[in-house]
mmCIF file of C-alpha atoms and ligand atoms in Angstrom:
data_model
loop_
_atom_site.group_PDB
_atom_site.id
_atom_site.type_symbol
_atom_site.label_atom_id
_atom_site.label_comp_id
_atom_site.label_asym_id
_atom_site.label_seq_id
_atom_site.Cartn_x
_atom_site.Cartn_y
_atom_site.Cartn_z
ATOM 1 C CA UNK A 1 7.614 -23.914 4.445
ATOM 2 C CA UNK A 2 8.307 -20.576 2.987
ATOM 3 C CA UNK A 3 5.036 -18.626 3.387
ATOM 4 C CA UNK A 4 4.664 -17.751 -0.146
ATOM 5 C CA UNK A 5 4.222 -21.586 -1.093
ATOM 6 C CA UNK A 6 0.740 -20.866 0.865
ATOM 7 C CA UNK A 7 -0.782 -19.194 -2.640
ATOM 8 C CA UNK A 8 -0.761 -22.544 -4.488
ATOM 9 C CA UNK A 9 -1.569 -24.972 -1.394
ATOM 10 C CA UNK A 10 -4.791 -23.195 -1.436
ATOM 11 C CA UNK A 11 -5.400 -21.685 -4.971
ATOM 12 C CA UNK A 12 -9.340 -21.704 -4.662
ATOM 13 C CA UNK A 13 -9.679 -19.667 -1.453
ATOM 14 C CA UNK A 14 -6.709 -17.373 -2.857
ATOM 15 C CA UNK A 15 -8.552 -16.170 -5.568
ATOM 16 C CA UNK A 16 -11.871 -16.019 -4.099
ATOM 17 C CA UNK A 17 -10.117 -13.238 -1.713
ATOM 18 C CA UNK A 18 -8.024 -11.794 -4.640
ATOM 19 C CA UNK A 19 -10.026 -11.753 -8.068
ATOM 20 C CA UNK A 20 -13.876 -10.956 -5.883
ATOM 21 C CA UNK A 21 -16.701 -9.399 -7.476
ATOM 22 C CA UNK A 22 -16.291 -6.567 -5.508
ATOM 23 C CA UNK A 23 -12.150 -5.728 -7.014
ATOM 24 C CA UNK A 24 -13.864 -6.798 -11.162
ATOM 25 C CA UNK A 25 -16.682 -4.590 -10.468
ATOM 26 C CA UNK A 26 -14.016 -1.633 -9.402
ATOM 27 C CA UNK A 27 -12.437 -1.918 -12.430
ATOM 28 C CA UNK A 28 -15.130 -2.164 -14.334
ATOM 29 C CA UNK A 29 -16.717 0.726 -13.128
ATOM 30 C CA UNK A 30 -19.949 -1.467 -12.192
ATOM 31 C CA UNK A 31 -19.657 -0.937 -8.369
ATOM 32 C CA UNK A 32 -22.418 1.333 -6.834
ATOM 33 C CA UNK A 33 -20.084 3.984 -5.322
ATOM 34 C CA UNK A 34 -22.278 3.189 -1.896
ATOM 35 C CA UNK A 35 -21.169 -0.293 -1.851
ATOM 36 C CA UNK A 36 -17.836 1.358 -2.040
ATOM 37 C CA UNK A 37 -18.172 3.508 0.604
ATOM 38 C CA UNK A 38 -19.794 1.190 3.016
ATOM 39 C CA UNK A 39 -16.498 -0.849 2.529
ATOM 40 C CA UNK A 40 -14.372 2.317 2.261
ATOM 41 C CA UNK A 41 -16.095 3.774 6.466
ATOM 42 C CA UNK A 42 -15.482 -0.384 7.688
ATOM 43 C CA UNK A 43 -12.153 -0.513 5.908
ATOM 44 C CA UNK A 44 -10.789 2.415 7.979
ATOM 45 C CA UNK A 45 -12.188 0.549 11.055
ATOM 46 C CA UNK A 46 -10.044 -2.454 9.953
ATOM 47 C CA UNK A 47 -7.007 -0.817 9.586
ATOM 48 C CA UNK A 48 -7.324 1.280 13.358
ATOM 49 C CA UNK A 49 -7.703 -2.471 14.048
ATOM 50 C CA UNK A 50 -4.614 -3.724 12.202
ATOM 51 C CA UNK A 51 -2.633 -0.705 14.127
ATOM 52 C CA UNK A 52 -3.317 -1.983 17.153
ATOM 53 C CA UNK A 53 -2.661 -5.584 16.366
ATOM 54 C CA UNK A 54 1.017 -4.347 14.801
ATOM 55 C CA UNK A 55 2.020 -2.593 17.934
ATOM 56 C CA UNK A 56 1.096 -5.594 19.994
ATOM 57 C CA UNK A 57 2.969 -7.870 17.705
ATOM 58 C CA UNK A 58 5.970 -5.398 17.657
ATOM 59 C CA UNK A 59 5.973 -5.373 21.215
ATOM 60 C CA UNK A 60 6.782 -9.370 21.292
ATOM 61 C CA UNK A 61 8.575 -9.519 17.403
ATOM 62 C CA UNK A 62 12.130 -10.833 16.933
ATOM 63 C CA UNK A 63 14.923 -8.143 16.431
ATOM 64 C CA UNK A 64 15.082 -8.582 12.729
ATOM 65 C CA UNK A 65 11.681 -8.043 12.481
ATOM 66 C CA UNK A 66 11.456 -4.946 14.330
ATOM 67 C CA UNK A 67 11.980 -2.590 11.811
ATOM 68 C CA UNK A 68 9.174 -3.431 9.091
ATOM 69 C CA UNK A 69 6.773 -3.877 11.426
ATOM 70 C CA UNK A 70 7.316 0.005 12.502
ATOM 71 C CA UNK A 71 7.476 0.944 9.125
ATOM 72 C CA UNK A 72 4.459 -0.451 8.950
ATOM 73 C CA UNK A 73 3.069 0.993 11.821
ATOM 74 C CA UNK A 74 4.079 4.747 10.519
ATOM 75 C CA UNK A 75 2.710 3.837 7.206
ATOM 76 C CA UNK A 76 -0.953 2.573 8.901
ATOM 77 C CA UNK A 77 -0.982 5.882 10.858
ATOM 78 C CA UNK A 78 -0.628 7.913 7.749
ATOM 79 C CA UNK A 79 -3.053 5.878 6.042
ATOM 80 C CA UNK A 80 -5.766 6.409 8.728
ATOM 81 C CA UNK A 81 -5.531 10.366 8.235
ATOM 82 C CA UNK A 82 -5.909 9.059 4.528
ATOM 83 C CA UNK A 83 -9.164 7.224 4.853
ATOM 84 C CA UNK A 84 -10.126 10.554 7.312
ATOM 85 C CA UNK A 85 -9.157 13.142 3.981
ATOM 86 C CA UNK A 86 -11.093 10.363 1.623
ATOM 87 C CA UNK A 87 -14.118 10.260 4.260
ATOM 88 C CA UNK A 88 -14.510 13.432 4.401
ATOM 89 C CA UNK A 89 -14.047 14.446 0.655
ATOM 90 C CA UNK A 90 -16.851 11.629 0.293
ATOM 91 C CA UNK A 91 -19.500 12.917 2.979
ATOM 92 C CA UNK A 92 -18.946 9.611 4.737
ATOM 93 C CA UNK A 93 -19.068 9.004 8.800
ATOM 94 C CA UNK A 94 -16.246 7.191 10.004
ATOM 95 C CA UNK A 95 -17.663 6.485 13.834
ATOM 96 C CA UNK A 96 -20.394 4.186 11.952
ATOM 97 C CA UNK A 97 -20.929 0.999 13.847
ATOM 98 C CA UNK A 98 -18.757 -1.873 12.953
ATOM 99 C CA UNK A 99 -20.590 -4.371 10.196
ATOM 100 C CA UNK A 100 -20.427 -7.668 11.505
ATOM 101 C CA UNK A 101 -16.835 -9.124 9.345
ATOM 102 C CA UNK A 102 -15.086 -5.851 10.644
ATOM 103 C CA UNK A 103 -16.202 -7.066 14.081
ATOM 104 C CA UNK A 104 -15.274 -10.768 13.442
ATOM 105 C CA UNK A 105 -12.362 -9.685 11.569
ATOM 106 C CA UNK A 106 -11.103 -7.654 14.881
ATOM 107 C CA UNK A 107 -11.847 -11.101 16.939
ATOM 108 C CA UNK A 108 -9.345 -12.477 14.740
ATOM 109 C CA UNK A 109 -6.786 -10.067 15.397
ATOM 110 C CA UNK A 110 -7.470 -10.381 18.761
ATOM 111 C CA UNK A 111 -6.704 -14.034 18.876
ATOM 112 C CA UNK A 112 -3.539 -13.771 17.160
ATOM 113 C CA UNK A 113 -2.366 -11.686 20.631
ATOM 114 C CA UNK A 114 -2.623 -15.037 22.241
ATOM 115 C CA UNK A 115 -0.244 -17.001 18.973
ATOM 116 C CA UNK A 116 3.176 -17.392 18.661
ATOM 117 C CA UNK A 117 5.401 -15.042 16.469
ATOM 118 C CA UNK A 118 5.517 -17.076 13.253
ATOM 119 C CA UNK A 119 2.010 -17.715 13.317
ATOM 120 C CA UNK A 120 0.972 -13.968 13.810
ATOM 121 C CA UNK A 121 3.723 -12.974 11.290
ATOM 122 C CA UNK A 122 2.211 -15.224 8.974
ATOM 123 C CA UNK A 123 -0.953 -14.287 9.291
ATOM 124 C CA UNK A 124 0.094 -9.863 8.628
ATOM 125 C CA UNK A 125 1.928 -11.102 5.917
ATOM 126 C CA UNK A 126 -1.310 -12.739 4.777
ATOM 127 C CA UNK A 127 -3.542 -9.950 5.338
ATOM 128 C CA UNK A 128 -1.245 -7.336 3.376
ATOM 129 C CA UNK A 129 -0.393 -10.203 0.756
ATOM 130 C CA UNK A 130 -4.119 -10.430 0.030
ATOM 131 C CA UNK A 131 -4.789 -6.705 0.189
ATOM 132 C CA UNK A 132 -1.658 -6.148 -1.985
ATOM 133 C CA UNK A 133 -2.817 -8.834 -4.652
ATOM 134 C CA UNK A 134 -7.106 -8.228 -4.502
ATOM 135 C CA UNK A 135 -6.136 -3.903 -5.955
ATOM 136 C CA UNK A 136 -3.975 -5.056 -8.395
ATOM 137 C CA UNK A 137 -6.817 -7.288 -9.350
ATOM 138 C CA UNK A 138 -8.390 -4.084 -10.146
ATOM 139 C CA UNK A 139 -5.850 -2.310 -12.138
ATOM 140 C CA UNK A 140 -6.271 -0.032 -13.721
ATOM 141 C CA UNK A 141 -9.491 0.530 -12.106
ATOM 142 C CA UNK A 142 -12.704 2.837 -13.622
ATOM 143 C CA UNK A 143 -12.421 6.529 -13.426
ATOM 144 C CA UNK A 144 -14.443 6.622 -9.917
ATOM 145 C CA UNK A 145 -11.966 4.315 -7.994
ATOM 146 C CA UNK A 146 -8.475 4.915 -9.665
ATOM 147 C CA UNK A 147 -7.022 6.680 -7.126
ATOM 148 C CA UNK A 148 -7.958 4.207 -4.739
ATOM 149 C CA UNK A 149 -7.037 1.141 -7.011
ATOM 150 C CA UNK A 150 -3.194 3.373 -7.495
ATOM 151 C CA UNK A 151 -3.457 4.068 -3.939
ATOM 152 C CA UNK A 152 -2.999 0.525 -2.758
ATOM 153 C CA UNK A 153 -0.520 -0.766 -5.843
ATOM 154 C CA UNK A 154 2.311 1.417 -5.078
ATOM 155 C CA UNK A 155 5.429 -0.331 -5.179
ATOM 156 C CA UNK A 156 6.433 0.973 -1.852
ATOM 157 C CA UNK A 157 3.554 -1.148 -0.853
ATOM 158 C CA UNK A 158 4.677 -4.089 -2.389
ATOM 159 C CA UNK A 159 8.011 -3.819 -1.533
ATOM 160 C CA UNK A 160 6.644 -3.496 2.421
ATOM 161 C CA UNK A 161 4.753 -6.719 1.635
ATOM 162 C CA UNK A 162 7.803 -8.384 0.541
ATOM 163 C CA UNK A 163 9.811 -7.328 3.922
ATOM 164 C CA UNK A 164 6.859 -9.358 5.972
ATOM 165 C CA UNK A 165 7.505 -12.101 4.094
ATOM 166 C CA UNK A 166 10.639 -12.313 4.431
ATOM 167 C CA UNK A 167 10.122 -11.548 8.570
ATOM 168 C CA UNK A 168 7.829 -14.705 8.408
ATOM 169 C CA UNK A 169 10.092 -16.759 6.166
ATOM 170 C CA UNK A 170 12.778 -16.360 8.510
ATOM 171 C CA UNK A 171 10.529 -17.502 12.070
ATOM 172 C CA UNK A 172 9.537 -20.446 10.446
ATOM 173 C CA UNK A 173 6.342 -18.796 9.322
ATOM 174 C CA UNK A 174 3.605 -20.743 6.477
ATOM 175 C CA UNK A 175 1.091 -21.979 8.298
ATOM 176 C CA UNK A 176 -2.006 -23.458 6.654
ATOM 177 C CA UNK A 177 -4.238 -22.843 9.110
ATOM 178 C CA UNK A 178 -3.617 -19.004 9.741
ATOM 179 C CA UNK A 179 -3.904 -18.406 6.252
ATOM 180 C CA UNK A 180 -6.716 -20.212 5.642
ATOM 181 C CA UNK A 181 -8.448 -17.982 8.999
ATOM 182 C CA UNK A 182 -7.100 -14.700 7.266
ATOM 183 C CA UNK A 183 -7.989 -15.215 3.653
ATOM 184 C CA UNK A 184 -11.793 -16.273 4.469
ATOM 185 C CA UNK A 185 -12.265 -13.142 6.866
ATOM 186 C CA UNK A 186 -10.417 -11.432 3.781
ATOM 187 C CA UNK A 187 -13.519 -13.196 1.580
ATOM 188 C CA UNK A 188 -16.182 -11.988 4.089
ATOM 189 C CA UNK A 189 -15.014 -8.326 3.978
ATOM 190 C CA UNK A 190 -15.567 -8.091 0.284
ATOM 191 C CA UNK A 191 -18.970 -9.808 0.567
ATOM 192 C CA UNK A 192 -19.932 -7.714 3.519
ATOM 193 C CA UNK A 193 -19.832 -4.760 0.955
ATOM 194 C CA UNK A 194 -21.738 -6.370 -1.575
ATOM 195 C CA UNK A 195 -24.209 -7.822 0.947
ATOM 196 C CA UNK A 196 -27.441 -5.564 -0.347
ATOM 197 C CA UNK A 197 -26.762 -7.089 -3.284
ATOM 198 C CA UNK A 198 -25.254 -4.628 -4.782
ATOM 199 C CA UNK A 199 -23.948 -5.978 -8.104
ATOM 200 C CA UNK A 200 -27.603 -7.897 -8.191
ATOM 201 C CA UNK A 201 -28.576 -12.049 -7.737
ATOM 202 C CA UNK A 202 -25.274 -14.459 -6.940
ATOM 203 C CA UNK A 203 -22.437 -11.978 -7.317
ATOM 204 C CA UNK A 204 -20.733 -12.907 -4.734
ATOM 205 C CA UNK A 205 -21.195 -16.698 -5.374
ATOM 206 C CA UNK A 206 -19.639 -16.052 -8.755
ATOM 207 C CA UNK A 207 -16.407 -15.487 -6.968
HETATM 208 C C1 NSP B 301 -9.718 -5.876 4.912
HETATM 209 C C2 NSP B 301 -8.320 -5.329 4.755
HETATM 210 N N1 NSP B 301 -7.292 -6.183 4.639
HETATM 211 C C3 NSP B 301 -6.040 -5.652 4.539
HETATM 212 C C4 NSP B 301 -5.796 -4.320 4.537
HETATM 213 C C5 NSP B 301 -4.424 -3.827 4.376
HETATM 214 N N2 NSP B 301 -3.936 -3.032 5.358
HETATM 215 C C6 NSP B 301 -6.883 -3.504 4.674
HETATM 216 N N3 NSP B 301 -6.782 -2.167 4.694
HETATM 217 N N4 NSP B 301 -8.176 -4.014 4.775
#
């Protein structure tokens, strides 16, 4: 099954991870900018994470997929000095402790070390998918998070997204149950920043 069939076998959990309070309230303008930044310090986490994750999967990928998973693995680097400029411009401490979906999130990745190759393609496919899908979401995004909400709809970004798929696509990739593992820890990541109820009573249920 091609991966991208995955969206509509599971519509309900897709846009739970891709229209959440969190990306509405971003373009809105109603997000608290330190819910933001509580998700902006355990984003960066997640994406020294993801780095490692790539270069393990790299290590082990197919030949054809070689080359946009280190493309990938350039880009990551340069967005980590990214979320260090952001941090910084922001006042924010990047060595804070990992909140527990960035923790269970890393499990995750961890687990995929021990799945085959179209299951772990799959499920970076999934992860960027999601990520690529939840910002535009938030087009064009309020004054306070534009350049964030631009940041991550670039079309070099979704043109990277469509190279994974096609990597999966041709391994055999879509499997339901990755998916389903990637979009939910997707799901908690957003609610993790809205967890002090940040956008007030049953945000996050309103998903
Ligand atoms: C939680 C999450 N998911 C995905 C991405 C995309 N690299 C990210 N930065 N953060």
């Amino acid at each position: 099954m091609p991966v991208a069939e995955l969206l509509q076998r599971h519509p309900e959990i897709w846009r739970g991870a891709t229209a959440h309070p969190f990306l509405t309230a971003v373009r809105d303008g109603s997000l608290p900018a330190g819910a933001f930044d509580t998700w902006l310090v355990q984003d960066a986490r997640f994406v020294a994470d993801l780095l490692r994750f790539q270069a393990r999967l790299l290590a082990r990928a197919p030949r054809p997929a070689q080359a946009v998973l280190a493309g990938g693995l350039v880009a990551l680097v340069e967005e980590l000095a990214w979320f260090e400029e952001q941090a910084a411009a922001r006042g924010l401490d990047l060595t804070a402790p990992a909140l527990p979906a960035t923790a269970a999130y890393a499990e995750l990745l961890q687990r995929l070390d021990a799945a085959d190759v179209p299951v772990a393609l799959t499920a970076l496919w999934t992860i960027e998918r999601t990520y690529l899908d939840a910002w535009t979401t938030a087009l064009p995004g309020a004054p306070a998070y534009r350049e964030f909400v631009e940041h991550w709809t670039v079309p070099g970004f979704a043109g990277y997204v469509a190279g994974l798929e096609a990597a999966a696509d041709a391994v055999g990739g879509g499997r339901d149950a990755v998916f389903l593992d990637v979009v939910a820890a997707e799901v908690a990541f957003w609610d993790m920043a809205l967890g002090d109820g940040a956008l007030g009573d049953g945000a996050v249920q309103s998903a």
